[in-house]
Amino acid sequence: MAGLNTGVLISGRGSNLRALIEAGRASGFPARITLVVSNRADAPGLRLATDAGIATRVIDHRDYADRDGFDRTLDETLRAAGIELVCLAGFMRLLTPGFVAGWQGRLINIHPSLLPCFKGLRTHRQALDAGVRIHGCTVHFVTADLDAGPIIAQAAVPVAPAADEESLAARVLEAEHRLYPWALSLVASGRARLENGRVRLDGVAASDGILMEPTPAGSPVSSDVFGAARL
Ligand code: GRF
């Protein structure tokens, strides 16, 4: 059976989009990317989509007097294409409560931090400034509040003592590319559902999504605690 028709909203590079497209091509994957919408005509991710034979639309937010108008066109575009699930992947626009309500439980986002820490922008800088030893990424259902929706899946990565913003971003991005397809599969298959404002998970082990280094050499901590990647 073909997967759910999934739309991806982007504003830029599109590396998560690429990961979702690749996952969606695998036989039996419960979602497939059938439309990519960008609010910027120069988003490199559009090219990725075109090369993959996926329909693209540009809806330039500067053509709209307000967010409501932009979101209405976005909503109509997605519905006209028969989209059933929407993934935000580096989409740099705030969505209105009306739009979000219309896609409740079918609209997900990836954020480059372990929420609820480090909402907003420059999350890797925020993590370094806070001195955390574990950082990562989160896929969550989108609500009207920025980066605050119910959490579906998270991947953790260690912060190396010598890490800088760039190296940490690269490390987390790798985890994003593994986490997002997995989280999409949970939602598309119904294993992760939004119920009464909370995520209900079926058939997901506690350690799924936890991505950690193997036990550091010489560590007194058992490898049960620092397990290998499960994703
Ligand atoms: C990712 O880090 C994602 O978590 C954040 O924006 C970035 C988008 O990167 N929301 P890409 O366009 O997917 O390469």
PDB file of C-alpha atoms and ligand atoms in Angstrom:
ATOM      1  CA  MET A   1       0.000   0.000   0.000  1.00  0.00           C
ATOM      2  CA  ALA A   2       1.317   3.468  -0.879  1.00  0.00           C
ATOM      3  CA  GLY A   3       2.249   5.689   2.053  1.00  0.00           C
ATOM      4  CA  LEU A   4       0.330   8.765   3.169  1.00  0.00           C
ATOM      5  CA  ASN A   5       0.676  11.777   0.872  1.00  0.00           C
ATOM      6  CA  THR A   6       3.093  13.979   2.748  1.00  0.00           C
ATOM      7  CA  GLY A   7       3.973  17.603   2.105  1.00  0.00           C
ATOM      8  CA  VAL A   8       7.236  19.159   3.294  1.00  0.00           C
ATOM      9  CA  LEU A   9       7.590  22.883   3.960  1.00  0.00           C
ATOM     10  CA  ILE A  10      11.069  24.340   3.608  1.00  0.00           C
ATOM     11  CA  SER A  11      12.850  27.686   3.459  1.00  0.00           C
ATOM     12  CA  GLY A  12      16.420  26.672   2.662  1.00  0.00           C
ATOM     13  CA  ARG A  13      18.984  23.909   2.299  1.00  0.00           C
ATOM     14  CA  GLY A  14      16.686  20.905   2.505  1.00  0.00           C
ATOM     15  CA  SER A  15      18.957  18.262   3.995  1.00  0.00           C
ATOM     16  CA  ASN A  16      16.135  16.950   6.192  1.00  0.00           C
ATOM     17  CA  LEU A  17      13.876  17.027   3.144  1.00  0.00           C
ATOM     18  CA  ARG A  18      16.399  14.798   1.385  1.00  0.00           C
ATOM     19  CA  ALA A  19      16.341  12.338   4.284  1.00  0.00           C
ATOM     20  CA  LEU A  20      12.527  12.236   4.200  1.00  0.00           C
ATOM     21  CA  ILE A  21      12.420  11.766   0.425  1.00  0.00           C
ATOM     22  CA  GLU A  22      14.873   8.879   0.635  1.00  0.00           C
ATOM     23  CA  ALA A  23      12.997   7.211   3.455  1.00  0.00           C
ATOM     24  CA  GLY A  24       9.688   7.608   1.644  1.00  0.00           C
ATOM     25  CA  ARG A  25      10.999   5.705  -1.344  1.00  0.00           C
ATOM     26  CA  ALA A  26      11.623   2.541   0.641  1.00  0.00           C
ATOM     27  CA  SER A  27       8.953  -0.050   0.060  1.00  0.00           C
ATOM     28  CA  GLY A  28       6.572  -0.319   2.976  1.00  0.00           C
ATOM     29  CA  PHE A  29       7.438   3.125   4.397  1.00  0.00           C
ATOM     30  CA  PRO A  30       4.097   4.575   5.549  1.00  0.00           C
ATOM     31  CA  ALA A  31       4.582   8.083   4.081  1.00  0.00           C
ATOM     32  CA  ARG A  32       5.836   9.407   0.781  1.00  0.00           C
ATOM     33  CA  ILE A  33       6.770  12.953  -0.081  1.00  0.00           C
ATOM     34  CA  THR A  34       4.517  14.182  -2.874  1.00  0.00           C
ATOM     35  CA  LEU A  35       4.761  17.971  -2.529  1.00  0.00           C
ATOM     36  CA  VAL A  36       7.412  20.443  -1.384  1.00  0.00           C
ATOM     37  CA  VAL A  37       6.440  24.031  -0.636  1.00  0.00           C
ATOM     38  CA  SER A  38       8.939  26.813  -0.035  1.00  0.00           C
ATOM     39  CA  ASN A  39       8.346  30.405   0.977  1.00  0.00           C
ATOM     40  CA  ARG A  40      11.574  31.302  -0.827  1.00  0.00           C
ATOM     41  CA  ALA A  41      12.113  30.814  -4.551  1.00  0.00           C
ATOM     42  CA  ASP A  42      15.867  30.468  -4.024  1.00  0.00           C
ATOM     43  CA  ALA A  43      15.685  27.655  -1.448  1.00  0.00           C
ATOM     44  CA  PRO A  44      18.237  25.014  -2.550  1.00  0.00           C
ATOM     45  CA  GLY A  45      15.877  22.297  -1.293  1.00  0.00           C
ATOM     46  CA  LEU A  46      13.524  23.000  -4.204  1.00  0.00           C
ATOM     47  CA  ARG A  47      16.117  21.689  -6.604  1.00  0.00           C
ATOM     48  CA  LEU A  48      16.485  18.534  -4.561  1.00  0.00           C
ATOM     49  CA  ALA A  49      12.751  17.951  -4.826  1.00  0.00           C
ATOM     50  CA  THR A  50      12.612  18.640  -8.560  1.00  0.00           C
ATOM     51  CA  ASP A  51      15.521  16.276  -9.159  1.00  0.00           C
ATOM     52  CA  ALA A  52      13.604  13.629  -7.226  1.00  0.00           C
ATOM     53  CA  GLY A  53      10.558  14.160  -9.465  1.00  0.00           C
ATOM     54  CA  ILE A  54       8.469  15.711  -6.685  1.00  0.00           C
ATOM     55  CA  ALA A  55       6.043  18.580  -7.294  1.00  0.00           C
ATOM     56  CA  THR A  56       7.124  21.933  -5.862  1.00  0.00           C
ATOM     57  CA  ARG A  57       5.370  25.234  -5.161  1.00  0.00           C
ATOM     58  CA  VAL A  58       6.776  28.574  -4.103  1.00  0.00           C
ATOM     59  CA  ILE A  59       4.505  30.724  -1.954  1.00  0.00           C
ATOM     60  CA  ASP A  60       6.445  33.903  -1.287  1.00  0.00           C
ATOM     61  CA  HIS A  61       5.391  35.357   2.064  1.00  0.00           C
ATOM     62  CA  ARG A  62       6.318  38.833   0.796  1.00  0.00           C
ATOM     63  CA  ASP A  63       3.356  38.658  -1.603  1.00  0.00           C
ATOM     64  CA  TYR A  64       0.931  38.638   1.338  1.00  0.00           C
ATOM     65  CA  ALA A  65      -0.112  41.545   3.526  1.00  0.00           C
ATOM     66  CA  ASP A  66      -0.381  39.349   6.619  1.00  0.00           C
ATOM     67  CA  ARG A  67       0.223  35.872   7.983  1.00  0.00           C
ATOM     68  CA  ASP A  68      -3.431  34.897   7.602  1.00  0.00           C
ATOM     69  CA  GLY A  69      -3.364  35.434   3.844  1.00  0.00           C
ATOM     70  CA  PHE A  70      -0.120  33.483   3.441  1.00  0.00           C
ATOM     71  CA  ASP A  71      -1.372  30.618   5.584  1.00  0.00           C
ATOM     72  CA  ARG A  72      -4.684  30.447   3.703  1.00  0.00           C
ATOM     73  CA  THR A  73      -2.877  29.984   0.403  1.00  0.00           C
ATOM     74  CA  LEU A  74      -0.571  27.443   2.010  1.00  0.00           C
ATOM     75  CA  ASP A  75      -3.546  25.524   3.369  1.00  0.00           C
ATOM     76  CA  GLU A  76      -5.371  25.570   0.012  1.00  0.00           C
ATOM     77  CA  THR A  77      -2.235  24.443  -1.804  1.00  0.00           C
ATOM     78  CA  LEU A  78      -1.718  21.484   0.513  1.00  0.00           C
ATOM     79  CA  ARG A  79      -5.369  20.420   0.402  1.00  0.00           C
ATOM     80  CA  ALA A  80      -5.611  20.788  -3.383  1.00  0.00           C
ATOM     81  CA  ALA A  81      -2.666  18.395  -3.675  1.00  0.00           C
ATOM     82  CA  GLY A  82      -4.365  15.834  -1.419  1.00  0.00           C
ATOM     83  CA  ILE A  83      -1.752  16.184   1.312  1.00  0.00           C
ATOM     84  CA  GLU A  84      -2.546  14.173   4.465  1.00  0.00           C
ATOM     85  CA  LEU A  85       0.493  14.920   6.618  1.00  0.00           C
ATOM     86  CA  VAL A  86       2.793  17.944   6.742  1.00  0.00           C
ATOM     87  CA  CYS A  87       6.440  18.045   7.832  1.00  0.00           C
ATOM     88  CA  LEU A  88       8.220  21.313   8.561  1.00  0.00           C
ATOM     89  CA  ALA A  89      11.885  20.976   7.653  1.00  0.00           C
ATOM     90  CA  GLY A  90      13.753  24.227   8.177  1.00  0.00           C
ATOM     91  CA  PHE A  91      10.604  26.241   7.420  1.00  0.00           C
ATOM     92  CA  MET A  92      11.327  29.689   8.822  1.00  0.00           C
ATOM     93  CA  ARG A  93       7.782  31.071   9.112  1.00  0.00           C
ATOM     94  CA  LEU A  94       5.557  31.139  12.153  1.00  0.00           C
ATOM     95  CA  LEU A  95       2.206  29.522  11.385  1.00  0.00           C
ATOM     96  CA  THR A  96      -1.077  31.034  12.550  1.00  0.00           C
ATOM     97  CA  PRO A  97      -3.234  29.279  15.164  1.00  0.00           C
ATOM     98  CA  GLY A  98      -5.921  28.811  12.479  1.00  0.00           C
ATOM     99  CA  PHE A  99      -3.578  26.938  10.157  1.00  0.00           C
ATOM    100  CA  VAL A 100      -2.167  24.854  12.987  1.00  0.00           C
ATOM    101  CA  ALA A 101      -5.662  23.920  14.204  1.00  0.00           C
ATOM    102  CA  GLY A 102      -6.642  22.761  10.706  1.00  0.00           C
ATOM    103  CA  TRP A 103      -3.726  20.309  10.660  1.00  0.00           C
ATOM    104  CA  GLN A 104      -3.795  19.243  14.282  1.00  0.00           C
ATOM    105  CA  GLY A 105      -2.121  15.872  14.771  1.00  0.00           C
ATOM    106  CA  ARG A 106      -0.934  15.898  11.148  1.00  0.00           C
ATOM    107  CA  LEU A 107       1.692  18.652  11.320  1.00  0.00           C
ATOM    108  CA  ILE A 108       5.170  17.902  12.664  1.00  0.00           C
ATOM    109  CA  ASN A 109       8.454  19.785  12.977  1.00  0.00           C
ATOM    110  CA  ILE A 110      12.092  19.019  13.666  1.00  0.00           C
ATOM    111  CA  HIS A 111      13.963  21.308  16.026  1.00  0.00           C
ATOM    112  CA  PRO A 112      17.739  21.154  16.624  1.00  0.00           C
ATOM    113  CA  SER A 113      17.741  20.844  20.412  1.00  0.00           C
ATOM    114  CA  LEU A 114      16.414  18.584  23.119  1.00  0.00           C
ATOM    115  CA  LEU A 115      13.209  20.494  23.797  1.00  0.00           C
ATOM    116  CA  PRO A 116      12.066  22.098  25.995  1.00  0.00           C
ATOM    117  CA  CYS A 117      15.659  23.407  26.193  1.00  0.00           C
ATOM    118  CA  PHE A 118      16.847  25.952  23.680  1.00  0.00           C
ATOM    119  CA  LYS A 119      13.795  27.034  21.712  1.00  0.00           C
ATOM    120  CA  GLY A 120      14.096  29.471  18.826  1.00  0.00           C
ATOM    121  CA  LEU A 121      17.238  30.141  16.823  1.00  0.00           C
ATOM    122  CA  ARG A 122      20.980  29.412  17.278  1.00  0.00           C
ATOM    123  CA  THR A 123      20.273  26.390  19.392  1.00  0.00           C
ATOM    124  CA  HIS A 124      23.834  25.066  19.191  1.00  0.00           C
ATOM    125  CA  ARG A 125      25.209  28.383  20.467  1.00  0.00           C
ATOM    126  CA  GLN A 126      22.624  28.267  23.250  1.00  0.00           C
ATOM    127  CA  ALA A 127      23.701  24.720  24.165  1.00  0.00           C
ATOM    128  CA  LEU A 128      27.396  25.635  24.241  1.00  0.00           C
ATOM    129  CA  ASP A 129      26.715  28.755  26.294  1.00  0.00           C
ATOM    130  CA  ALA A 130      24.706  26.690  28.771  1.00  0.00           C
ATOM    131  CA  GLY A 131      27.547  24.154  29.015  1.00  0.00           C
ATOM    132  CA  VAL A 132      25.334  21.100  28.547  1.00  0.00           C
ATOM    133  CA  ARG A 133      27.106  17.766  27.949  1.00  0.00           C
ATOM    134  CA  ILE A 134      24.174  16.301  26.008  1.00  0.00           C
ATOM    135  CA  HIS A 135      22.429  18.057  23.141  1.00  0.00           C
ATOM    136  CA  GLY A 136      20.308  16.750  20.276  1.00  0.00           C
ATOM    137  CA  CYS A 137      17.142  17.167  18.277  1.00  0.00           C
ATOM    138  CA  THR A 138      13.403  16.758  18.694  1.00  0.00           C
ATOM    139  CA  VAL A 139      10.473  15.952  16.426  1.00  0.00           C
ATOM    140  CA  HIS A 140       7.204  17.284  17.807  1.00  0.00           C
ATOM    141  CA  PHE A 141       3.636  17.968  16.803  1.00  0.00           C
ATOM    142  CA  VAL A 142       3.233  21.633  15.962  1.00  0.00           C
ATOM    143  CA  THR A 143       1.029  23.802  18.142  1.00  0.00           C
ATOM    144  CA  ALA A 144       0.447  27.532  18.034  1.00  0.00           C
ATOM    145  CA  ASP A 145       3.315  28.090  20.487  1.00  0.00           C
ATOM    146  CA  LEU A 146       6.803  28.107  19.003  1.00  0.00           C
ATOM    147  CA  ASP A 147       8.783  24.882  19.579  1.00  0.00           C
ATOM    148  CA  ALA A 148       6.421  23.845  22.343  1.00  0.00           C
ATOM    149  CA  GLY A 149       4.256  21.078  20.855  1.00  0.00           C
ATOM    150  CA  PRO A 150       4.011  17.520  22.223  1.00  0.00           C
ATOM    151  CA  ILE A 151       7.216  15.555  21.680  1.00  0.00           C
ATOM    152  CA  ILE A 152       7.190  12.509  19.389  1.00  0.00           C
ATOM    153  CA  ALA A 153      10.873  11.523  19.340  1.00  0.00           C
ATOM    154  CA  GLN A 154      14.266  12.795  20.386  1.00  0.00           C
ATOM    155  CA  ALA A 155      17.860  11.887  19.616  1.00  0.00           C
ATOM    156  CA  ALA A 156      20.668  12.817  21.958  1.00  0.00           C
ATOM    157  CA  VAL A 157      24.267  13.469  20.997  1.00  0.00           C
ATOM    158  CA  PRO A 158      27.148  14.140  23.373  1.00  0.00           C
ATOM    159  CA  VAL A 159      28.799  17.556  23.330  1.00  0.00           C
ATOM    160  CA  ALA A 160      32.522  16.981  22.860  1.00  0.00           C
ATOM    161  CA  PRO A 161      34.655  19.118  25.177  1.00  0.00           C
ATOM    162  CA  ALA A 162      36.232  20.790  22.140  1.00  0.00           C
ATOM    163  CA  ALA A 163      32.969  21.254  20.222  1.00  0.00           C
ATOM    164  CA  ASP A 164      32.238  24.569  18.566  1.00  0.00           C
ATOM    165  CA  GLU A 165      28.973  25.734  17.046  1.00  0.00           C
ATOM    166  CA  GLU A 166      29.800  24.340  13.633  1.00  0.00           C
ATOM    167  CA  SER A 167      30.958  20.897  14.715  1.00  0.00           C
ATOM    168  CA  LEU A 168      28.025  20.529  17.085  1.00  0.00           C
ATOM    169  CA  ALA A 169      25.570  21.572  14.356  1.00  0.00           C
ATOM    170  CA  ALA A 170      27.036  18.947  12.010  1.00  0.00           C
ATOM    171  CA  ARG A 171      26.789  16.277  14.668  1.00  0.00           C
ATOM    172  CA  VAL A 172      23.171  17.114  15.493  1.00  0.00           C
ATOM    173  CA  LEU A 173      22.224  17.369  11.816  1.00  0.00           C
ATOM    174  CA  GLU A 174      23.380  13.777  11.292  1.00  0.00           C
ATOM    175  CA  ALA A 175      21.081  12.735  14.111  1.00  0.00           C
ATOM    176  CA  GLU A 176      18.229  14.780  12.587  1.00  0.00           C
ATOM    177  CA  HIS A 177      18.531  12.866   9.331  1.00  0.00           C
ATOM    178  CA  ARG A 178      18.036   9.614  11.213  1.00  0.00           C
ATOM    179  CA  LEU A 179      15.424  10.829  13.637  1.00  0.00           C
ATOM    180  CA  TYR A 180      13.037  12.633  11.300  1.00  0.00           C
ATOM    181  CA  PRO A 181      12.250   9.705   8.960  1.00  0.00           C
ATOM    182  CA  TRP A 182      11.742   7.457  11.960  1.00  0.00           C
ATOM    183  CA  ALA A 183       9.423   9.948  13.660  1.00  0.00           C
ATOM    184  CA  LEU A 184       7.506  10.443  10.410  1.00  0.00           C
ATOM    185  CA  SER A 185       7.040   6.694  10.143  1.00  0.00           C
ATOM    186  CA  LEU A 186       5.625   6.621  13.680  1.00  0.00           C
ATOM    187  CA  VAL A 187       3.067   9.323  12.877  1.00  0.00           C
ATOM    188  CA  ALA A 188       2.157   8.041   9.416  1.00  0.00           C
ATOM    189  CA  SER A 189       1.626   4.508  10.687  1.00  0.00           C
ATOM    190  CA  GLY A 190      -0.458   5.718  13.636  1.00  0.00           C
ATOM    191  CA  ARG A 191       2.098   4.491  16.207  1.00  0.00           C
ATOM    192  CA  ALA A 192       2.430   8.084  17.450  1.00  0.00           C
ATOM    193  CA  ARG A 193      -0.843   9.965  17.832  1.00  0.00           C
ATOM    194  CA  LEU A 194      -1.936  13.214  19.373  1.00  0.00           C
ATOM    195  CA  GLU A 195      -4.590  12.562  21.994  1.00  0.00           C
ATOM    196  CA  ASN A 196      -5.884  15.244  24.336  1.00  0.00           C
ATOM    197  CA  GLY A 197      -2.814  17.362  23.740  1.00  0.00           C
ATOM    198  CA  ARG A 198      -0.373  14.538  24.504  1.00  0.00           C
ATOM    199  CA  VAL A 199       1.483  12.032  22.356  1.00  0.00           C
ATOM    200  CA  ARG A 200       0.342   8.451  22.604  1.00  0.00           C
ATOM    201  CA  LEU A 201       2.999   5.967  21.456  1.00  0.00           C
ATOM    202  CA  ASP A 202       2.341   2.345  20.570  1.00  0.00           C
ATOM    203  CA  GLY A 203       5.070  -0.243  20.155  1.00  0.00           C
ATOM    204  CA  VAL A 204       7.923   2.179  20.842  1.00  0.00           C
ATOM    205  CA  ALA A 205      10.640   1.068  23.274  1.00  0.00           C
ATOM    206  CA  ALA A 206      11.881   3.499  25.911  1.00  0.00           C
ATOM    207  CA  SER A 207      15.319   3.594  24.331  1.00  0.00           C
ATOM    208  CA  ASP A 208      14.152   4.092  20.732  1.00  0.00           C
ATOM    209  CA  GLY A 209      15.439   7.392  19.488  1.00  0.00           C
ATOM    210  CA  ILE A 210      18.173   7.619  22.084  1.00  0.00           C
ATOM    211  CA  LEU A 211      21.381   8.050  20.172  1.00  0.00           C
ATOM    212  CA  MET A 212      24.497   7.921  22.319  1.00  0.00           C
ATOM    213  CA  GLU A 213      28.119   7.037  21.993  1.00  0.00           C
ATOM    214  CA  PRO A 214      29.141   3.565  23.115  1.00  0.00           C
ATOM    215  CA  THR A 215      30.535   3.526  26.656  1.00  0.00           C
ATOM    216  CA  PRO A 216      33.611   5.762  26.738  1.00  0.00           C
ATOM    217  CA  ALA A 217      36.831   3.771  27.206  1.00  0.00           C
ATOM    218  CA  GLY A 218      37.645   3.323  30.868  1.00  0.00           C
ATOM    219  CA  SER A 219      34.255   4.572  31.978  1.00  0.00           C
ATOM    220  CA  PRO A 220      32.950   3.081  35.203  1.00  0.00           C
ATOM    221  CA  VAL A 221      29.430   3.407  33.775  1.00  0.00           C
ATOM    222  CA  SER A 222      27.947   0.186  32.457  1.00  0.00           C
ATOM    223  CA  SER A 223      27.143  -0.073  28.774  1.00  0.00           C
ATOM    224  CA  ASP A 224      23.498  -0.569  29.736  1.00  0.00           C
ATOM    225  CA  VAL A 225      23.427   3.109  30.560  1.00  0.00           C
ATOM    226  CA  PHE A 226      25.449   4.325  27.599  1.00  0.00           C
ATOM    227  CA  GLY A 227      23.850   2.027  25.045  1.00  0.00           C
ATOM    228  CA  ALA A 228      24.764   2.027  21.370  1.00  0.00           C
ATOM    229  CA  ALA A 229      22.576   3.827  18.850  1.00  0.00           C
ATOM    230  CA  ARG A 230      19.158   2.269  18.486  1.00  0.00           C
ATOM    231  CA  LEU A 231      17.758   4.280  15.609  1.00  0.00           C
TER     232      LEU A 231
HETATM  233  C1  GRF B   1      17.608  21.917  10.746  1.00  0.00           C
HETATM  234  O1  GRF B   1      18.629  22.010  11.690  1.00  0.00           O
HETATM  235  C2  GRF B   1      16.254  21.825  11.413  1.00  0.00           C
HETATM  236  O2  GRF B   1      16.293  21.148  12.630  1.00  0.00           O
HETATM  237  C3  GRF B   1      15.925  23.280  11.643  1.00  0.00           C
HETATM  238  O3  GRF B   1      16.401  23.943  10.507  1.00  0.00           O
HETATM  239  C4  GRF B   1      17.479  23.200   9.927  1.00  0.00           C
HETATM  240  C5  GRF B   1      17.095  22.924   8.507  1.00  0.00           C
HETATM  241  O4  GRF B   1      18.126  22.318   7.791  1.00  0.00           O
HETATM  242  N1  GRF B   1      14.523  23.444  11.896  1.00  0.00           N
HETATM  243  P1  GRF B   1      17.801  21.631   6.405  1.00  0.00           P
HETATM  244  O5  GRF B   1      17.170  22.716   5.519  1.00  0.00           O
HETATM  245  O6  GRF B   1      16.888  20.497   6.636  1.00  0.00           O
HETATM  246  O7  GRF B   1      19.150  21.206   5.865  1.00  0.00           O
END
